[in-house]
Coordinates of C-alpha atoms and ligand atoms in Angstrom, one line a residue:
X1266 CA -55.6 19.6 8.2
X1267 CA -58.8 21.7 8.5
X1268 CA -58.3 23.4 4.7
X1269 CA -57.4 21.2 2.5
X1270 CA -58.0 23.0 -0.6
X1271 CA -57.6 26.4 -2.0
X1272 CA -54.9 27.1 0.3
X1273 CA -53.2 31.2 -0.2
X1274 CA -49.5 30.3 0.7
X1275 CA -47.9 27.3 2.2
X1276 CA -44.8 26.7 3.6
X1277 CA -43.3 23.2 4.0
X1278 CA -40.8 22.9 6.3
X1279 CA -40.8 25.0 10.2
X1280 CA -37.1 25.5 10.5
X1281 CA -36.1 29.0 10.8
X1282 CA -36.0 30.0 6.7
X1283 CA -39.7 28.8 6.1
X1284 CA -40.7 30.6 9.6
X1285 CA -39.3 33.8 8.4
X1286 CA -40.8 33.0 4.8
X1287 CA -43.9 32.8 6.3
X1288 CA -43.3 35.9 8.4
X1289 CA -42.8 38.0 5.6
X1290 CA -45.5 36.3 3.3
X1291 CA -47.9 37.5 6.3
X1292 CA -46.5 41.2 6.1
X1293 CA -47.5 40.9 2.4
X1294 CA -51.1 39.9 3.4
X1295 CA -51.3 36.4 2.9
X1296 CA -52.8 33.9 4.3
X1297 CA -50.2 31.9 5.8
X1298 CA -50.6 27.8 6.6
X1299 CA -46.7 25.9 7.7
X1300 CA -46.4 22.3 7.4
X1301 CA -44.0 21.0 8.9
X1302 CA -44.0 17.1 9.5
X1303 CA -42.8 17.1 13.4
X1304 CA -42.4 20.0 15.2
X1305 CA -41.5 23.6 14.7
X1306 CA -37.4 23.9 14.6
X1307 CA -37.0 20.2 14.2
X1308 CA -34.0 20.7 12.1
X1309 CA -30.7 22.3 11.9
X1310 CA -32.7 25.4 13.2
X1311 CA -32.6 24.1 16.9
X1312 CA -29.2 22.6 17.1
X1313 CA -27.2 25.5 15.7
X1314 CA -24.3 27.7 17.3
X1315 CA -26.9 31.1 16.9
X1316 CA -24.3 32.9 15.4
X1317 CA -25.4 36.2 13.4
X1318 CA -22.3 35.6 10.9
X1319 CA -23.0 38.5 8.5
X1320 CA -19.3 39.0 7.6
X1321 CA -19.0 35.4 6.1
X1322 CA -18.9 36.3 2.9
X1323 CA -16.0 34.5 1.2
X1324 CA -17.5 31.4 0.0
X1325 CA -15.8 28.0 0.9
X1326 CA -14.8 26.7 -2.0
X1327 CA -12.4 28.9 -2.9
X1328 CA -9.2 28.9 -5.2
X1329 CA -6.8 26.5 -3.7
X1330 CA -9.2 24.2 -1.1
X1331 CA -9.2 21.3 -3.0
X1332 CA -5.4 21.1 -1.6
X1333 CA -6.3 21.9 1.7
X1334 CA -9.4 19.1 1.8
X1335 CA -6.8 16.0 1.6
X1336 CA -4.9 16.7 4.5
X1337 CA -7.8 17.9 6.7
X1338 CA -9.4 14.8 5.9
X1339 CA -6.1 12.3 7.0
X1340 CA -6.6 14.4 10.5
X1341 CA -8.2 12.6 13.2
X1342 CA -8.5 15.5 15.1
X1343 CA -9.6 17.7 12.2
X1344 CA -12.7 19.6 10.8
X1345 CA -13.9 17.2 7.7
X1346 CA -14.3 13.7 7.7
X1347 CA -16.4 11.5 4.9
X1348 CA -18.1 8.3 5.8
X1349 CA -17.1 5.8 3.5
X1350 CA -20.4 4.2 3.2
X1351 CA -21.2 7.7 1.5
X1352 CA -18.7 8.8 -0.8
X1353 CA -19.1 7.0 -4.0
X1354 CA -22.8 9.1 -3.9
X1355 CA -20.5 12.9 -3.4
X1356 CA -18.8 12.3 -6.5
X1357 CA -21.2 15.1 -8.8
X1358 CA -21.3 17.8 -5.1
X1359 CA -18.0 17.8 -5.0
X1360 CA -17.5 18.0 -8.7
X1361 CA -19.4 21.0 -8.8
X1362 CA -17.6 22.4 -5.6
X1363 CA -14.9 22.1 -7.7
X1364 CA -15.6 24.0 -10.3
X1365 CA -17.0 26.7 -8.1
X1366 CA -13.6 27.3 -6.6
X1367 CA -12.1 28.4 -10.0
X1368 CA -10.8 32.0 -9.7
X1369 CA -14.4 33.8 -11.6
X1370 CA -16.3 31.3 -10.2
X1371 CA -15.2 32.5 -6.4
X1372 CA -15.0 36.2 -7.0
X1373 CA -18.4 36.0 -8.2
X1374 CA -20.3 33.6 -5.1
X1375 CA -18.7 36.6 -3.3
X1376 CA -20.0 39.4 -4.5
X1377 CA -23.2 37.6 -4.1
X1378 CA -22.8 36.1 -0.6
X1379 CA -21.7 40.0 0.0
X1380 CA -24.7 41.1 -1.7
X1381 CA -26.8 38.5 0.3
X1382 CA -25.3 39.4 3.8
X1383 CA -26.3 43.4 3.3
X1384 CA -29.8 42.6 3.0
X1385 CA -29.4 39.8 6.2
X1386 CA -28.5 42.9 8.4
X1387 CA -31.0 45.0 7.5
X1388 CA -33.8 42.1 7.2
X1389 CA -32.9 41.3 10.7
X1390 CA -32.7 44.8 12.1
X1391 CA -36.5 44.6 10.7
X1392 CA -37.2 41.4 12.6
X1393 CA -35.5 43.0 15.9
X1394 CA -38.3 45.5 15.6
X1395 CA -41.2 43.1 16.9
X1396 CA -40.6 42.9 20.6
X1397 CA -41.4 39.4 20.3
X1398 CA -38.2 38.7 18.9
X1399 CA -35.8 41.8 19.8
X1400 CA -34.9 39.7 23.3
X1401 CA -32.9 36.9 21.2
X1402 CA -30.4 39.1 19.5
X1403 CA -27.5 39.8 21.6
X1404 CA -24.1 41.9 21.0
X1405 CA -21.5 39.6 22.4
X1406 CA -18.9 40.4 19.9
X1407 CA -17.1 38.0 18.3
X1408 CA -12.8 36.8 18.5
X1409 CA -11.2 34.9 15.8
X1410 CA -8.3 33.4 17.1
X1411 CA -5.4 32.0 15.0
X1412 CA -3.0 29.3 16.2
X1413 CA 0.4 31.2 14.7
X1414 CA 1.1 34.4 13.0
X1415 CA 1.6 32.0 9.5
X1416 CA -2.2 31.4 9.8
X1417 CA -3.1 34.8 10.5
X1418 CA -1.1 35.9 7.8
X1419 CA -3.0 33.0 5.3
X1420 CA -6.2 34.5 7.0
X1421 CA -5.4 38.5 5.7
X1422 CA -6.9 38.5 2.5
X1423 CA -10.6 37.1 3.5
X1424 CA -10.1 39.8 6.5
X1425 CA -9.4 42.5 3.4
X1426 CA -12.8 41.1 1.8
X1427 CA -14.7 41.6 4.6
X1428 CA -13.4 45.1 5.4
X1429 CA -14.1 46.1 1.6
X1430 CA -17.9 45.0 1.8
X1431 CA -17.9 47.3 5.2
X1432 CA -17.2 45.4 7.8
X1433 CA -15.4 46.8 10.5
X1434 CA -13.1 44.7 13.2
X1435 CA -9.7 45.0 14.1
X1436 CA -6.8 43.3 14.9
X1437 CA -5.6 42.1 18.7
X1438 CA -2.5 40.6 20.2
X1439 CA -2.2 38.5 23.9
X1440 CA -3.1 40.9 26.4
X1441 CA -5.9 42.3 24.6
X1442 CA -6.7 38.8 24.0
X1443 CA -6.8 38.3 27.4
X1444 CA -9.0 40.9 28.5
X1445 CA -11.6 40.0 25.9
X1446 CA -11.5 36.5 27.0
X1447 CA -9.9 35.5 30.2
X1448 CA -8.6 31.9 30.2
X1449 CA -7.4 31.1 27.1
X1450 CA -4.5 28.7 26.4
X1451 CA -1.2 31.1 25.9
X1452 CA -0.7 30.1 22.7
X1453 CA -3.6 32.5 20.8
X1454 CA -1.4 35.6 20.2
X1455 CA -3.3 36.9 16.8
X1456 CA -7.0 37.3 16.9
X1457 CA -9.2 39.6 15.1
X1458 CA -12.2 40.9 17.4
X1459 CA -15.4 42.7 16.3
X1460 CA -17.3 45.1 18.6
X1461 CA -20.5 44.3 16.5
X1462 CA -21.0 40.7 16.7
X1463 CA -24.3 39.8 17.1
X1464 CA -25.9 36.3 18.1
X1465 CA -29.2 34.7 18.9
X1466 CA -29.1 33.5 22.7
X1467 CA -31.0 30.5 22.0
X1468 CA -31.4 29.4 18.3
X1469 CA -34.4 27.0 19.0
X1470 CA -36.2 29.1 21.2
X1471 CA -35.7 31.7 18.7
X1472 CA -37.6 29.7 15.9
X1473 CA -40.2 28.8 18.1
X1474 CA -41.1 32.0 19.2
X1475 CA -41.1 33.0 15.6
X1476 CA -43.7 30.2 15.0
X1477 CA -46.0 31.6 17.9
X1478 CA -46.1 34.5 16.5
X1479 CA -46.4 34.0 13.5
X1480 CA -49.7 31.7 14.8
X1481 CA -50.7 35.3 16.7
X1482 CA -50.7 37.0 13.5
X1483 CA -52.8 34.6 11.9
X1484 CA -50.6 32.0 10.2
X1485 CA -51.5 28.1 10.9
X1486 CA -49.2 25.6 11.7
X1487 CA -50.0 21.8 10.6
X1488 CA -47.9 19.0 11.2
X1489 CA -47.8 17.2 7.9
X1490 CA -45.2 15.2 6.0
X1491 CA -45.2 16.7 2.4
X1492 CA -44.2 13.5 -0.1
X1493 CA -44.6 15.2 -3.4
X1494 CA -45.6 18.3 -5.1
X1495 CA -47.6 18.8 -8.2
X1496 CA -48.4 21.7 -10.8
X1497 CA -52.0 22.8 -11.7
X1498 CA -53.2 25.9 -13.3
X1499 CA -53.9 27.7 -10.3
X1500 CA -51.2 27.1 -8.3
X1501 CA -49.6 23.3 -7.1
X1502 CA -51.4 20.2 -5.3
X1503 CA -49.5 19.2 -2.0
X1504 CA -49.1 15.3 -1.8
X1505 CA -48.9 13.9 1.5
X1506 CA -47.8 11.2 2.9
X1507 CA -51.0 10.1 4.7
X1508 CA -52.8 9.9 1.6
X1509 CA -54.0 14.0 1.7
X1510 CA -53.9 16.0 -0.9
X1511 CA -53.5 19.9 0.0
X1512 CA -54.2 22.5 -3.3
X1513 CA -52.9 26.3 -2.4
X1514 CA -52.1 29.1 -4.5
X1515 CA -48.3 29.3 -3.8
X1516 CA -46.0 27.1 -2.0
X1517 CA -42.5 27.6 -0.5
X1518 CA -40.0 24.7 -0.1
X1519 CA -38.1 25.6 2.8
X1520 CA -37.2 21.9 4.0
X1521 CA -33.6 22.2 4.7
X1522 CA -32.1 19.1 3.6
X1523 CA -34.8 17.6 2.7
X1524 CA -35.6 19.9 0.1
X1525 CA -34.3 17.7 -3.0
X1526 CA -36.6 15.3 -2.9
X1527 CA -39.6 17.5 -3.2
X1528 CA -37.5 20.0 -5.9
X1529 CA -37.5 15.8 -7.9
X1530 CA -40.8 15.4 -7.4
X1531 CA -41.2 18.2 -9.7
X1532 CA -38.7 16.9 -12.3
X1533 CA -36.0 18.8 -10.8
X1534 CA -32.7 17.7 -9.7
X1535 CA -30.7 19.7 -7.1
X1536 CA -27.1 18.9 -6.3
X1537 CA -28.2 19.9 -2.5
X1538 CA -26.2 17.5 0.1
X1539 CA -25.6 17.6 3.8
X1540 CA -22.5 18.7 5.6
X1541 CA -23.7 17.4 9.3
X1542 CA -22.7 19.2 12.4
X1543 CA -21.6 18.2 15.6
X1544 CA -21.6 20.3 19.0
X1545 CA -22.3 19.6 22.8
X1546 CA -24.0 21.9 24.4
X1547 CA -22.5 22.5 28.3
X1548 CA -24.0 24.0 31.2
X1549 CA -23.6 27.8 32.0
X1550 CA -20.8 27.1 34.7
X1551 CA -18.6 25.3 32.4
X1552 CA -16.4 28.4 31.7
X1553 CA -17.0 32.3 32.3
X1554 CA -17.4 32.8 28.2
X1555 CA -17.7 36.0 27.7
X1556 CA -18.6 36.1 23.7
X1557 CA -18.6 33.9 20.9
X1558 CA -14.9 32.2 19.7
X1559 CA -14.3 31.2 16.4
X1560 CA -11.0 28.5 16.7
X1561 CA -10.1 29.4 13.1
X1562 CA -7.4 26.8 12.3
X1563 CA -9.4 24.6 13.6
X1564 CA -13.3 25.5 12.3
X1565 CA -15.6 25.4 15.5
X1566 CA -16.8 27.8 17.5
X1567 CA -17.7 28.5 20.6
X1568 CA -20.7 30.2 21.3
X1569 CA -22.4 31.8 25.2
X1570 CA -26.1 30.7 24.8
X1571 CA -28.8 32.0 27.3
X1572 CA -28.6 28.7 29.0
X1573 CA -25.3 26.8 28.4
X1574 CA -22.0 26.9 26.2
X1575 CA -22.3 25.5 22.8
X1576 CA -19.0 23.7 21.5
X1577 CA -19.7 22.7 17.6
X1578 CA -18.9 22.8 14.0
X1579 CA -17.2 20.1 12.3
X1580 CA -18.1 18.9 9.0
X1581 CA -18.9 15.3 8.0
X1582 CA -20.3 14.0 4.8
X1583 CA -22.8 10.7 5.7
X1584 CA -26.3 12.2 3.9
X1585 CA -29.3 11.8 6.1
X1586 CA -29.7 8.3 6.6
X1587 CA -26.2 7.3 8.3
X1588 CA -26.5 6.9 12.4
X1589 CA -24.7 10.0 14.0
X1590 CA -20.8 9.2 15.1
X1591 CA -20.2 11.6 18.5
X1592 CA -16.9 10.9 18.4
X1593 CA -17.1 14.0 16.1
X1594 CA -18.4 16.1 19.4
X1595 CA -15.8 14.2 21.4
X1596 CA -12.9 15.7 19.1
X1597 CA -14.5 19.0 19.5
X1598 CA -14.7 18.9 23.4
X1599 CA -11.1 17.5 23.0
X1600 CA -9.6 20.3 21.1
X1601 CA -11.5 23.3 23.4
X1602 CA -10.2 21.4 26.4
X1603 CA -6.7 22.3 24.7
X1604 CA -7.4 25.9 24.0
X1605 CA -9.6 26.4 27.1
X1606 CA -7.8 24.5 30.0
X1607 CA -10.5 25.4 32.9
X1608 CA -13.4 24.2 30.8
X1609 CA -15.8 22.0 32.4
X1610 CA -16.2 19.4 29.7
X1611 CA -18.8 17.4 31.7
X1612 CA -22.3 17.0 32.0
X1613 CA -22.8 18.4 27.9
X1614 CA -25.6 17.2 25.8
X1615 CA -24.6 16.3 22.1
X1616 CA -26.1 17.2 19.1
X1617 CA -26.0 16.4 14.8
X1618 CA -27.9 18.8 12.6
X1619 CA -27.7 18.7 9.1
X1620 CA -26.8 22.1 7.2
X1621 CA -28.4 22.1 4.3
X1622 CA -25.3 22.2 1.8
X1623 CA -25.0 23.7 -1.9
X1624 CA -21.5 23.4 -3.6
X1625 CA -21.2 26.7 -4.1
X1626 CA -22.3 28.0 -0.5
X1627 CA -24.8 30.1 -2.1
X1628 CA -28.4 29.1 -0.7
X1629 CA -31.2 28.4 -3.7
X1630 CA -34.1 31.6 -4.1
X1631 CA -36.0 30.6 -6.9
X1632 CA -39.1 29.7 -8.6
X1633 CA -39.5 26.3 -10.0
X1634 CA -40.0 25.9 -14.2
X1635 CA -42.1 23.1 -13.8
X1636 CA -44.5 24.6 -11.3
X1637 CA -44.0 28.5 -11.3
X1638 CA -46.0 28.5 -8.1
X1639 CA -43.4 26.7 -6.3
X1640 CA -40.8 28.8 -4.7
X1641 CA -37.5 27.4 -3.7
X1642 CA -35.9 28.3 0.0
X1643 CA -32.9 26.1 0.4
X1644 CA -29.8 25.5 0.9
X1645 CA -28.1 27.9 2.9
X1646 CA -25.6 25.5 4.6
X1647 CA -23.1 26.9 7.4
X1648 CA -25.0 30.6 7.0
X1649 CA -29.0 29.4 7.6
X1650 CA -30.1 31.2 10.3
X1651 CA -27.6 34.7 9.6
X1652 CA -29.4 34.7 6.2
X1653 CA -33.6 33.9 7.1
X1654 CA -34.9 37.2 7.5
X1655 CA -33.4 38.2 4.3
X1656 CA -34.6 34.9 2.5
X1657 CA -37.9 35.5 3.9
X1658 CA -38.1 39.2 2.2
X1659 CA -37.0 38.0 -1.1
X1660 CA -39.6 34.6 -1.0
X1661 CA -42.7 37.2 -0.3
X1662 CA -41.1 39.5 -3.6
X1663 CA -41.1 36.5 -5.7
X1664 CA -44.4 35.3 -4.1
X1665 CA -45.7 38.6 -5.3
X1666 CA -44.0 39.7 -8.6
X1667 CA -42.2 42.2 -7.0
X1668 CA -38.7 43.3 -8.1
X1669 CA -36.2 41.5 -5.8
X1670 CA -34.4 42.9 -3.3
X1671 CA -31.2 41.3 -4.4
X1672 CA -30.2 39.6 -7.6
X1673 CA -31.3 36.1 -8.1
X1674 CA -29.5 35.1 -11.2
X1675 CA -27.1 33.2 -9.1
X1676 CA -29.5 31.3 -6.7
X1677 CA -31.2 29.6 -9.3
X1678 CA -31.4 25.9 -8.6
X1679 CA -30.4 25.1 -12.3
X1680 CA -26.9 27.3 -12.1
X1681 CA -24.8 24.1 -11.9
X1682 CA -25.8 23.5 -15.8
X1683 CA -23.5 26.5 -16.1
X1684 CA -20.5 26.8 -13.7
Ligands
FAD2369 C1 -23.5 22.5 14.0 C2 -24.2 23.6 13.2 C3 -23.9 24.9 13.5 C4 -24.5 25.9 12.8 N1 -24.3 27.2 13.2 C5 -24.8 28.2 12.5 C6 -24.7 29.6 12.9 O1 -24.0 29.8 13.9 N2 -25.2 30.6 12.2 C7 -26.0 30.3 11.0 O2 -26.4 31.2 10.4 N3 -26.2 29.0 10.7 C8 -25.7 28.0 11.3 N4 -25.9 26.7 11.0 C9 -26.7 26.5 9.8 C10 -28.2 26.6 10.0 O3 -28.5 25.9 11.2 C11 -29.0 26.1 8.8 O4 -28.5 26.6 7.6 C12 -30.4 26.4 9.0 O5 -30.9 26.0 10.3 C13 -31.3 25.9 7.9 O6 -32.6 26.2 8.2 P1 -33.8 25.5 7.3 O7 -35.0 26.1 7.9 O8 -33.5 25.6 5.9 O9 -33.7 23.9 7.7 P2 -34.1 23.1 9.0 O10 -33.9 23.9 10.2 O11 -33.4 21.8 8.9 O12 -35.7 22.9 8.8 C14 -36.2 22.1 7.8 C15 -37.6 21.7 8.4 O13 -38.3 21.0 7.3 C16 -39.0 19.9 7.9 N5 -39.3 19.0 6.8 C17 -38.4 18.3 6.0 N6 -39.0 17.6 5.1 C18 -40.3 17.8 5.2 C19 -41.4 17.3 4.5 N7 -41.3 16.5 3.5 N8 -42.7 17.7 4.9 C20 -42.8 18.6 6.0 N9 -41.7 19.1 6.7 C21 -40.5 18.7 6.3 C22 -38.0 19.4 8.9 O14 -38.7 18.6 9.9 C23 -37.4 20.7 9.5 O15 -38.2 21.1 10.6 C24 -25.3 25.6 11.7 C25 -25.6 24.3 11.4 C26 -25.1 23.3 12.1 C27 -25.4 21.8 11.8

């Protein structure tokens, strides 16, 4: 580290949200300095199925899941799985997932994941403007596909949601099905497909081209593993794990998962977990995908990517210290191989990336009590990369005392004290 005091603003953690906080902390006219302690998308950021998902705005714990959980967990071929090793340490999460799927709890994480979303379209209509950038958003248009017409049905009100917070999609049976996608197992008759769906062709890519510009425009990026943070009058001291000691005027935690255990070395405990995510990444001639595919009863997706097919999702509770278990990417490959009969299912490279989970699905925007310099820029779980741009604006408002571009109330780390 060439500065190592009097810092203007750092960001810990190169994944896409602290790239985009650091994007947008530039546009303010800071002086920007990321570290990040391996490599620029290192995280969840690279792995991911570069979905724009702006219309996911019905948060997952919702009323009635907790019924639902059991029997997708007594599944082998289903989308949630615990490791037992694990489980005795999700007891408070998943008491606080709980209690966020109460009736007033759920209709209010969506008006503020619905709230959240607006701003992530038109932050990320801003970040298409650099031409840097622009070549990673694609329209591909998305299909959800439903197993039966009883699941489509189950599916109607979330659709309702999302049509009331202006989304617009519409409803398609087999042969339209067809058309959109060629090659699809018979059984999909009810899908809903949107025009509008938007993706990033390459997630990784994506975040590192981000990080080169962002090193253009002035911004330094140091590999540095942050182990503790600490207040002082004019801003925090940055504790590393070499021994270093960093001193700037603002810093952003934007460490994905790994965000807890700096938020603690403030004093300040976070119910953030991990959900971990599985996908295999095939080669471009493994199926003529035309767009992305959500399998809905089934949650994965399937996603065209500038250079291969991505097959992922799954959700798996193990922290982030448990080996990996592929068998979760095998079940994936297992159940597209059922609803795509002519895919190629060899020669895929697997992946696990750890979202960085909140009960509530709601990510954290918030400034620390115990070091009002610190700014919090985690936990955005399945939704990371469809909400950066807009975390980054509202990270440079708080950064500097503007008014916020969407209410924080509820992204306050201490909200669980509450619910
Ligand atoms: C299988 C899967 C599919 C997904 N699909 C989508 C999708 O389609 N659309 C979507 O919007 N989201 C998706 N997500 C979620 C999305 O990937 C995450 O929410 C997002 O990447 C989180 O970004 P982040 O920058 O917060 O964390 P990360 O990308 O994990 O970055 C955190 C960074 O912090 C660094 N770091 C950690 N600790 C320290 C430290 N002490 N000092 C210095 N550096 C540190 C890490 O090395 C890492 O580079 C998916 C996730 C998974 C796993």
């Amino acid at each position: 580290m060439k500065d190592k005091t009097g810092a203007d603003a750092v960001v810990i953690g190169g994944g896409i949200v602290g790239c985009m906080a650091a994007r947008y902390l530039l546009e303010a006219g800071r002086r920007v300095t990321i570290l990040e302690r391996r490599e620029i998308a290192a995280g969840s950021s690279a792995g991911n199925a570069g979905i724009l998902a702006f219309p996911e705005i019905v948060p997952i714990p919702s009323p009635g899941i907790t019924w639902k959980a059991p029997v997708w967990l007594l599944d082998p071929l289903g989308p949630l799985t615990i490791r037992p090793a694990y489980a005795a340490r999700l007891v408070p999460w998943f008491w606080h997932f709980w209690r966020a799927s109460f009736k007033a709890n759920f209709e209010r994480g969506l008006e503020v994941q619905s709230e959240l979303m607006r701003l992530a379209v038109r932050e990320f209509e801003h970040i298409r403007k650099d031409e840097r950038l622009a070549p990673f958003v694609v329209n591909t248009g998305t299909l959800d596909l439903y197993d039966s017409e009883k699941s489509f049905r189950a599916a109607a009100p979330d659709w309702d949601k999302k049509r009331e917070a202006g989304f617009d999609f519409h409803r398609v049976g087999r042969s339209e099905i067809e058309t959109l996608q060629p090659g699809l197992a018979p059984r999909f008759e009810h899908a809903i497909y949107s025009d509008d769906g938007l993706q990033i062709s390459d997630p990784a890519s994506f975040t590192r081209a981000l990080g080169e510009s962002l090193q253009q425009d002035g911004a330094t990026i140091s590999i540095a593993d942050v182990s503790g943070l600490e207040p002082i009058e004019t801003g925090a001291r940055i504790h590393l794990s070499n021994g270093e000691v960093v001193e700037a005027r603002t810093v952003v935690v934007a460490c994905g998962a790994w965000s807890k255990r700096l938020a603690k070395s403030l004093g300040e405990a976070i119910p953030l977990d991990t959900e971990r995510g599985y996908n295999t990444t095939l080669p471009p001639t493994a199926f003529p995908l035309k767009r992305q595919l959500y399998f809905n009863d089934h949650s994965f997706v399937v996603t065209p990517l500038k250079d291969g097919i991505r097959v992922g999702g799954a959700v798996e509770f193990g922290g982030l210290d448990l080996p990996a278990n592929f068998k979760r990417s095998d079940m994936l490959m297992k159940l597209a191989k059922r609803f795509m009969p002519e895919l190629e299912t060899r020669g895929g490279e697997q992946w696990m990336g750890f979202r960085p989970s909140m009960p509530d699905s709601l990510p954290v925007i918030d400034r620390s009590k115990a070091a009002p310099n610190v700014l919090y820029a985690f936990g955005h779980g399945h939704l990371g990369l469809t909400q950066s741009a807009a975390t980054g604006r509202l990270i440079a408002e708080l950064a500097m005392q503007k008014k916020p571009s969407a209410n924080l109330e509820n992204l306050r780390f201490d909200r669980f004290a509450e619910l």
